[in-house]
Short mmCIF file of C-alpha atoms in Angstrom, two decimals:
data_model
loop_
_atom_site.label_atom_id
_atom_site.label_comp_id
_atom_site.label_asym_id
_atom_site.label_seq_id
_atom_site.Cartn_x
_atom_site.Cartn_y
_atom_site.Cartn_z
CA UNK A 1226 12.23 61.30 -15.05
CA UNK A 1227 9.86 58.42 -16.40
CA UNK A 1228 11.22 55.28 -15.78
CA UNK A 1229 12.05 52.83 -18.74
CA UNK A 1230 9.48 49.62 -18.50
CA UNK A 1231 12.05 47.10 -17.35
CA UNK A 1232 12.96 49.22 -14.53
CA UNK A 1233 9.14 49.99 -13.36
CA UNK A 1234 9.10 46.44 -13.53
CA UNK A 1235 11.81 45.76 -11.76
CA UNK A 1236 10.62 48.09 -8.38
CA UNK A 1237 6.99 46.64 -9.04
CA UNK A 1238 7.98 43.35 -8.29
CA UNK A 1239 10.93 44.50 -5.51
CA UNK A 1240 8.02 46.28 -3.94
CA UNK A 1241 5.66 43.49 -3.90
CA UNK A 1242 8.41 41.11 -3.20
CA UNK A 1243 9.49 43.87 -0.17
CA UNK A 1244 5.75 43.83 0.97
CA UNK A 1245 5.43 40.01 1.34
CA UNK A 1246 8.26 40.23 3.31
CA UNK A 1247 7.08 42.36 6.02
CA UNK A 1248 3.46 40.60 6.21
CA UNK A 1249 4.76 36.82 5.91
CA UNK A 1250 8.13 36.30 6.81
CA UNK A 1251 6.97 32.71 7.01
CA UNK A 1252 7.19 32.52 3.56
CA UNK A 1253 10.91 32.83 3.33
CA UNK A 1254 12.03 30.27 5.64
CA UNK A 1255 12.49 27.52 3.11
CA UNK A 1256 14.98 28.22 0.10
CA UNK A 1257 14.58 27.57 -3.32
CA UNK A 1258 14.81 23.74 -4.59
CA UNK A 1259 18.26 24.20 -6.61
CA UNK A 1260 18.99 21.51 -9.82
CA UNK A 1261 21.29 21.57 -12.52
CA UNK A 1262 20.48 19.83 -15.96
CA UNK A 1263 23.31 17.13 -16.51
CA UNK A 1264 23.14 17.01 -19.92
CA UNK A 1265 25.51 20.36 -20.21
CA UNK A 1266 28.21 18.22 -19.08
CA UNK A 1267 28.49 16.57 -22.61
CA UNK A 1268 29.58 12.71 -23.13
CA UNK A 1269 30.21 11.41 -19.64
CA UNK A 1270 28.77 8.66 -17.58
CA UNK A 1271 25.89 9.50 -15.39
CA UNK A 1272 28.45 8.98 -12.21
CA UNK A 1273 30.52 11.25 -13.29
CA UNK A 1274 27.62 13.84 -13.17
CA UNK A 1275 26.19 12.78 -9.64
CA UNK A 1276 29.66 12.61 -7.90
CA UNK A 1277 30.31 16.52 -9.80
CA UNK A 1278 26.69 17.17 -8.12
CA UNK A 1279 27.84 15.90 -5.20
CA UNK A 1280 30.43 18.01 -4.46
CA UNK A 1281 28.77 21.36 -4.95
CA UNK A 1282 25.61 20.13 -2.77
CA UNK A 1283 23.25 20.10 -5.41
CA UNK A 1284 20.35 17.87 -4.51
CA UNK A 1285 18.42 17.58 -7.15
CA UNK A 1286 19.21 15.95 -10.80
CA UNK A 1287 17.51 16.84 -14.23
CA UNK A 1288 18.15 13.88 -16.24
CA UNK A 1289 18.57 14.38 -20.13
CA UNK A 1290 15.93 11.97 -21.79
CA UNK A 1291 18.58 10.00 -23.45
CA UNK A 1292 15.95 7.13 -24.46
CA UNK A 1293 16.89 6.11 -27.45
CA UNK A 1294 15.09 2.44 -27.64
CA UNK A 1295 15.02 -0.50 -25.00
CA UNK A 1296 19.12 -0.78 -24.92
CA UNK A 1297 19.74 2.68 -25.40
CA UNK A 1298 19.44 5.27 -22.63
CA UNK A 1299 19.55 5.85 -18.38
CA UNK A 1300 16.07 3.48 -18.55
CA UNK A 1301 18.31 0.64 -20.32
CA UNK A 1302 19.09 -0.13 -16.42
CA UNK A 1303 16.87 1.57 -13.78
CA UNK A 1304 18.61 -0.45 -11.39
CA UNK A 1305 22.03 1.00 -11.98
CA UNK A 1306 20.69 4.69 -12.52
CA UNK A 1307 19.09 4.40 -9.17
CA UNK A 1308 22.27 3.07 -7.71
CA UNK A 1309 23.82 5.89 -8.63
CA UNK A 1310 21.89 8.73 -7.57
CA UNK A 1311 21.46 6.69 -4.12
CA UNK A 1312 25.65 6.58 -3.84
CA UNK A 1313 25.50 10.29 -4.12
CA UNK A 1314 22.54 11.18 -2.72
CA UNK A 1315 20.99 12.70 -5.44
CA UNK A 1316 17.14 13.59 -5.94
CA UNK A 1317 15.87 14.18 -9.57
CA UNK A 1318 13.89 17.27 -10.50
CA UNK A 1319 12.57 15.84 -13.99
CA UNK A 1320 13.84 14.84 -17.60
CA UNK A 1321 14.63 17.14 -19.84
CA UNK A 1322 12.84 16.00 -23.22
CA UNK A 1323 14.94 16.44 -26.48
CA UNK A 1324 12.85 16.79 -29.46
CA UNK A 1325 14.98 17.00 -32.80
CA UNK A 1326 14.03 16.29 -36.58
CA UNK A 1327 13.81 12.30 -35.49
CA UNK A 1328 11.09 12.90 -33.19
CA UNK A 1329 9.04 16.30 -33.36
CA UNK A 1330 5.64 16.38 -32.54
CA UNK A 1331 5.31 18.77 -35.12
CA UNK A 1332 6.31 17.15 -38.28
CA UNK A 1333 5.08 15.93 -41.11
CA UNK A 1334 6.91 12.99 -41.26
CA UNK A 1335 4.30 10.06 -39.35
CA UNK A 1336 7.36 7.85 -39.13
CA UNK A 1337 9.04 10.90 -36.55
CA UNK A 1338 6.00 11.90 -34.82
CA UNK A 1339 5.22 7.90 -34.16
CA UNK A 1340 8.53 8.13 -32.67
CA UNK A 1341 7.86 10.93 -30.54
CA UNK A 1342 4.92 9.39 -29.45
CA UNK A 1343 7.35 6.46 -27.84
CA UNK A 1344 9.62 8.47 -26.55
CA UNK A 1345 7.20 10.76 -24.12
CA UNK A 1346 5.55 7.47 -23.22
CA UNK A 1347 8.91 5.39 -22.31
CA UNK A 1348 10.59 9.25 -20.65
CA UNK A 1349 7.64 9.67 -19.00
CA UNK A 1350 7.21 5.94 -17.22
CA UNK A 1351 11.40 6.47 -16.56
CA UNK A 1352 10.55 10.02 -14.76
CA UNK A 1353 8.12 8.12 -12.74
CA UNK A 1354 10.89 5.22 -12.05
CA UNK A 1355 13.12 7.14 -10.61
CA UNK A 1356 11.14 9.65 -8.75
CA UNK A 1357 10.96 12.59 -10.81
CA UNK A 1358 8.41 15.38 -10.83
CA UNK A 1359 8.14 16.55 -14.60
CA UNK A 1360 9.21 15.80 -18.45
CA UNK A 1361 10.22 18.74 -20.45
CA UNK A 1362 8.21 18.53 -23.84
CA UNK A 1363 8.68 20.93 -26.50
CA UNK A 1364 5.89 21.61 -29.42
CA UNK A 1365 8.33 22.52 -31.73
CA UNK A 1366 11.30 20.90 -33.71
CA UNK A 1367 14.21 22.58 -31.41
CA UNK A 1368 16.59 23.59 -34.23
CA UNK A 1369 14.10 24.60 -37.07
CA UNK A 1370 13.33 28.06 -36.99
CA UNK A 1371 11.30 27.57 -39.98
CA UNK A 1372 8.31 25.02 -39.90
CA UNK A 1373 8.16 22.47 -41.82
CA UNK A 1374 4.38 23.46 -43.25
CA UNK A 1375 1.45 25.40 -42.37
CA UNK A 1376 0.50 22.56 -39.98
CA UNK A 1377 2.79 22.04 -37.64
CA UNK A 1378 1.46 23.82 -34.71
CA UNK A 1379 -2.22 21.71 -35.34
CA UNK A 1380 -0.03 18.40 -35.87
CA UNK A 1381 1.94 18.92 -32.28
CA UNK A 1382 -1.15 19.40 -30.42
CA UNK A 1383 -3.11 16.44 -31.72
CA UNK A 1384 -0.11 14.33 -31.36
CA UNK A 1385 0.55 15.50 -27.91
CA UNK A 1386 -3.23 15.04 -27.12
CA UNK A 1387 -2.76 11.35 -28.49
CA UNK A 1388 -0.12 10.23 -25.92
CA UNK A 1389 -1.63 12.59 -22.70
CA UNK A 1390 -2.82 10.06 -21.11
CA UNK A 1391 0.79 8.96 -20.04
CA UNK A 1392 0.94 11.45 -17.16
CA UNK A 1393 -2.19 11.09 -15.90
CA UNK A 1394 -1.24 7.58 -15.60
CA UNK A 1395 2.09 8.24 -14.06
CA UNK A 1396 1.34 11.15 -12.06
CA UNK A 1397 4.75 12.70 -14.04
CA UNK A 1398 4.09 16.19 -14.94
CA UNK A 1399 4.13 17.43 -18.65
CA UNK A 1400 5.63 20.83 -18.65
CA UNK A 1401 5.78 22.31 -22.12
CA UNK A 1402 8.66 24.68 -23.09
CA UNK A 1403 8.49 27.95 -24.87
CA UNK A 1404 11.56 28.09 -26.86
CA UNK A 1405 12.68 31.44 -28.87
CA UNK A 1406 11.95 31.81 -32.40
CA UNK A 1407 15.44 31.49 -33.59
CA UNK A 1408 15.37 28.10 -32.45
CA UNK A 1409 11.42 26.68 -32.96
CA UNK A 1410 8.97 28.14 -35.38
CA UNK A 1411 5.88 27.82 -32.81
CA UNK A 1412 5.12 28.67 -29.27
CA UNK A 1413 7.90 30.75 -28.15
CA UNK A 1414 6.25 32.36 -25.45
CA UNK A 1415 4.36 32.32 -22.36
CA UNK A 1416 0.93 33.66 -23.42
CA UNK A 1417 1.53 31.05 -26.40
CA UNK A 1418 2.54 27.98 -24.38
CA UNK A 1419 -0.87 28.50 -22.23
CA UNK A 1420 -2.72 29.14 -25.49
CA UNK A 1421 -0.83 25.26 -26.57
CA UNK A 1422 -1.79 23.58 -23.58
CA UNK A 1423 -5.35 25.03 -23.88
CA UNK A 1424 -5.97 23.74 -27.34
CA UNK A 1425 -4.40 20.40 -26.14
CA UNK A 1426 -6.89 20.31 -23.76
CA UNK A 1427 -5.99 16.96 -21.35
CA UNK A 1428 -5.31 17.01 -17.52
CA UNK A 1429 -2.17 15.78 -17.96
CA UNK A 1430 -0.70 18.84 -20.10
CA UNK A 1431 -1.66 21.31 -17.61
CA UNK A 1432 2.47 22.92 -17.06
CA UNK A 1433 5.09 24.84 -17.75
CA UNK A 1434 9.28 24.78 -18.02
CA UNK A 1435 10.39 28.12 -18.04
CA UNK A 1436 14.00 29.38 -19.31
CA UNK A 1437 14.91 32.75 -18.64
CA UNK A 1438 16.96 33.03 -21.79
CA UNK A 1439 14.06 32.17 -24.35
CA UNK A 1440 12.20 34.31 -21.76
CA UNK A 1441 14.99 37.25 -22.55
CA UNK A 1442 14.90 36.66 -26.31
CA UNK A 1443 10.82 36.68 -27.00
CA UNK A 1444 9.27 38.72 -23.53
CA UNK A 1445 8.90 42.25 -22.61
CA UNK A 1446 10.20 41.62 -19.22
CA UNK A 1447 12.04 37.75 -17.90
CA UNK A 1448 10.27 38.79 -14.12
CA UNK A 1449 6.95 39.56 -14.97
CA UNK A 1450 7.28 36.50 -17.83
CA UNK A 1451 7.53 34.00 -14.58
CA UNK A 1452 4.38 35.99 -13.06
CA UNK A 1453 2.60 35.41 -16.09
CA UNK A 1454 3.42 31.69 -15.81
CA UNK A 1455 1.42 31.21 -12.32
CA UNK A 1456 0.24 28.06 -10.88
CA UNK A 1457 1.75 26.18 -14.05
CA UNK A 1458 5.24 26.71 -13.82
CA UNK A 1459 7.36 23.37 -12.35
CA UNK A 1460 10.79 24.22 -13.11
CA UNK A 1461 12.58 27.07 -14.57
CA UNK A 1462 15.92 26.91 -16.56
CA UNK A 1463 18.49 29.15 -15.70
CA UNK A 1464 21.45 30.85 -17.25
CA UNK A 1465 22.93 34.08 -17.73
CA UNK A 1466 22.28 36.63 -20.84
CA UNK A 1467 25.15 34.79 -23.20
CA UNK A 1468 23.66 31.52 -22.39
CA UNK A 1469 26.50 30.95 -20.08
CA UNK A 1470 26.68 30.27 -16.25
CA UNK A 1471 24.55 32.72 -14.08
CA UNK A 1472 27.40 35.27 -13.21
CA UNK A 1473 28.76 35.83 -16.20
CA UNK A 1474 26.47 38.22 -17.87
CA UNK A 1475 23.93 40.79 -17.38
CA UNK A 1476 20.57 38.48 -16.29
CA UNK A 1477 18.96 40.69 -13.32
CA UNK A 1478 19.23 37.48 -10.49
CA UNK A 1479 17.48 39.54 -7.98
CA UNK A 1480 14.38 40.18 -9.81
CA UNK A 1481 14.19 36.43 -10.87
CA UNK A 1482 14.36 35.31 -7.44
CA UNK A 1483 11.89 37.85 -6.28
CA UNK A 1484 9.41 36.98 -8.73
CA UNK A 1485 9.81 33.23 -7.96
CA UNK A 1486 8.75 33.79 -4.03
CA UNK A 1487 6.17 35.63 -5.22
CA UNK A 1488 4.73 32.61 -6.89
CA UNK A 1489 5.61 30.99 -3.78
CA UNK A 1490 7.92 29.09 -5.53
CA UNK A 1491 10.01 27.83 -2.45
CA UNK A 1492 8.16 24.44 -2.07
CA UNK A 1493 8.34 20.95 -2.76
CA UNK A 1494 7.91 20.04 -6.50
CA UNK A 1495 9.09 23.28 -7.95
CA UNK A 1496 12.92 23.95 -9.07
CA UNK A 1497 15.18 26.21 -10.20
CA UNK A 1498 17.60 24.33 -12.83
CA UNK A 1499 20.85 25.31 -14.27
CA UNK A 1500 21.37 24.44 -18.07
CA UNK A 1501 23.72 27.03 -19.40
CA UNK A 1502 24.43 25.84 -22.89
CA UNK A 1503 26.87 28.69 -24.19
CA UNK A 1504 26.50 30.85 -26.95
CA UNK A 1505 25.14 30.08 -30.62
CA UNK A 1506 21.40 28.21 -31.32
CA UNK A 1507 22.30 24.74 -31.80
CA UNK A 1508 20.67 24.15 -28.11
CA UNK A 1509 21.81 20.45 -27.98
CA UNK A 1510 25.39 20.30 -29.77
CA UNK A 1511 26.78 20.73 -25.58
CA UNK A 1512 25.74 17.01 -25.19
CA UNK A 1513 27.57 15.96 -27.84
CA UNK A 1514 31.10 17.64 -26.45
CA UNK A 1515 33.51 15.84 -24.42
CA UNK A 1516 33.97 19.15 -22.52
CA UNK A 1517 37.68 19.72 -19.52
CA UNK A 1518 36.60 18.59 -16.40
CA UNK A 1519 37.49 22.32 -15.01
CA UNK A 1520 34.69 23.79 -17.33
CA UNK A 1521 32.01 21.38 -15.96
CA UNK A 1522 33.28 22.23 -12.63
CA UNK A 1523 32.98 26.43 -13.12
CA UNK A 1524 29.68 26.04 -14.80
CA UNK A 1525 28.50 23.87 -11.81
CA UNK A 1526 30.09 26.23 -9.20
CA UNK A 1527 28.80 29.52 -10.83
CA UNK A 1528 25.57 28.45 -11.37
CA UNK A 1529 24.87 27.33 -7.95
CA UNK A 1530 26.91 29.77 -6.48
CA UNK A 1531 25.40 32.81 -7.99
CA UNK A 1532 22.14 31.60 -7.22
CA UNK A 1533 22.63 30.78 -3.49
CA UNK A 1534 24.30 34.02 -3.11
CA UNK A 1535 21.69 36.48 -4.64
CA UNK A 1536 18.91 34.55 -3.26
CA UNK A 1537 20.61 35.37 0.65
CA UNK A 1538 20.89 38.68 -0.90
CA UNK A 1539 17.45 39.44 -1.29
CA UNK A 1540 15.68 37.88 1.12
CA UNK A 1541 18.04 39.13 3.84
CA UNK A 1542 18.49 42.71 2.20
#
């Protein structure tokens, strides 16, 4: 019987995965660099976060880029921010860029996009402050499915372009986001992020944030979609097939993993980040939630957890 795609997929990349087993079992001796996205937790002090972290022995932070002006945000007080990730011993992975109606590089409205021109430059020089690797950036207005004109893709890359030289600067990595189509009206892919960052055309926009769930909505196949991401790919959000907590869905773990030490993934400056946001496409109303301490805890614990697990699984199956 013929296979269907996704499962000739699937035993193309086991048997690849398999093969660089047997030939470099070097390659597996260092695990995957595991984060979690903080900004699932909803309205809560940063400390709150770290000492949840904490507890579940996750060592790495992605901080939500909360900067909202010179008074408003984690950069208000770098000193205090850094306090607290030091108390808990907590390393962060990047800042997760929000980009909204307020500040889209894609919009028409010059008063926004001036705005989002800020808010990369201050996000970016706060990754840097506090030792992060990479700031999320999305082309799109997360939120609009529609755009708001026939421009918007040609407006987010100029505007981008404009501001680029902030991560050169830094040495803070710009990794751009495909997002699914439900949720942004441009680049919602792989193949169109790299087109994006080609058009941007700056040495500082030279990566990618992967998600396996816009991966799931808008790819033939989430495995072969982190493949296809190479060299570029920093950091890779994680959740299960109804946007909640891995384990508690259908998402094929095993593959993802395998793909990811293909890419040899397992090394400093690359992470795998949890940001389950539960179901429906408003992608940022969870940070608005004051959400039961239990929840925060069982999305921590299965995220980590499943990922721990299945990784052992497959690199000692």
């Amino acid at each position: 019987m013929k296979l269907q795609l996704v499962d000739e997929l699937n035993r193309k990349i086991r048997d690849a995965f398999d093969q660089l087993r047997k030939d470099h079992p070097e390659r597996f001796e260092r695990r995957l660099n595991i984060s979690y996205s903080n900004w699932t937790f909803g309205l809560e002090d940063l400390e709150e976060a770290a000492a949840r972290m904490k507890k579940y022995n996750v060592p790495y932070i992605e901080l939500g880029g909360d900067y909202g002006g010179k008074d408003v945000g984690y950069q208000a007080d770098i000193e205090k921010t850094r306090a607290i990730l030091d108390k808990y011993d907590l390393k962060v992975s990047g800042v997760c860029g929000f980009f909204g109606d307020s500040n889209a590089l894609s919009t028409n409205n010059n008063f926004a996009r001036q705005t989002a021109m800020e808010y990369i430059i201050e996000e970016a020089k706060f990754c840097k402050a506090v030792g992060g690797t990479y700031l999320l950036v999305v082309p799109g207005t997360v939120g609009r499915a529609q755009p708001y004109d026939s421009s918007d893709y040609a407006r987010s890359v100029k505007t981008l372009r404009s501001v680029a030289d902030i991560f050169t600067e830094t040495g803070v990595l710009c990794a751009v986001e495909p997002i699914n189509s439900a949720e942004v009206p441009i680049c919602s892919t792989v193949a169109s992020v790299q087109g994006y960052i080609r058009d941007v055309n700056h040495p500082g926009v030279q990566h990618i944030n992967g998600d396996v769930f816009h991966m799931l909505c808008g790819e033939k196949h989430i495995g072969q979609a982190i493949l296809d991401c190479g060299e570029q790919l920093v950091n890779l959000h994680v959740e299960d097939t109804n946007r909640m907590p891995l384990g508690n869905g259908m998402m094929d773990v095993d593959t993802i993993i395998r793909a990811l030490y293909l890419l040899n993934y397992n090394r400093d400056g690359h992470f795998v980040t949890g940001e389950p946001l539960g179901a429906g496409r408003d992608s940022y109303a969870i940070m608005y939630g004051r959400h039961p301490e239990s929840v925060k805890e069982q999305m921590l614990a299965d995220t980590v957890g499943t990922l721990r697990e299945r990784e052992e699984a497959v690199i000692n199956g």
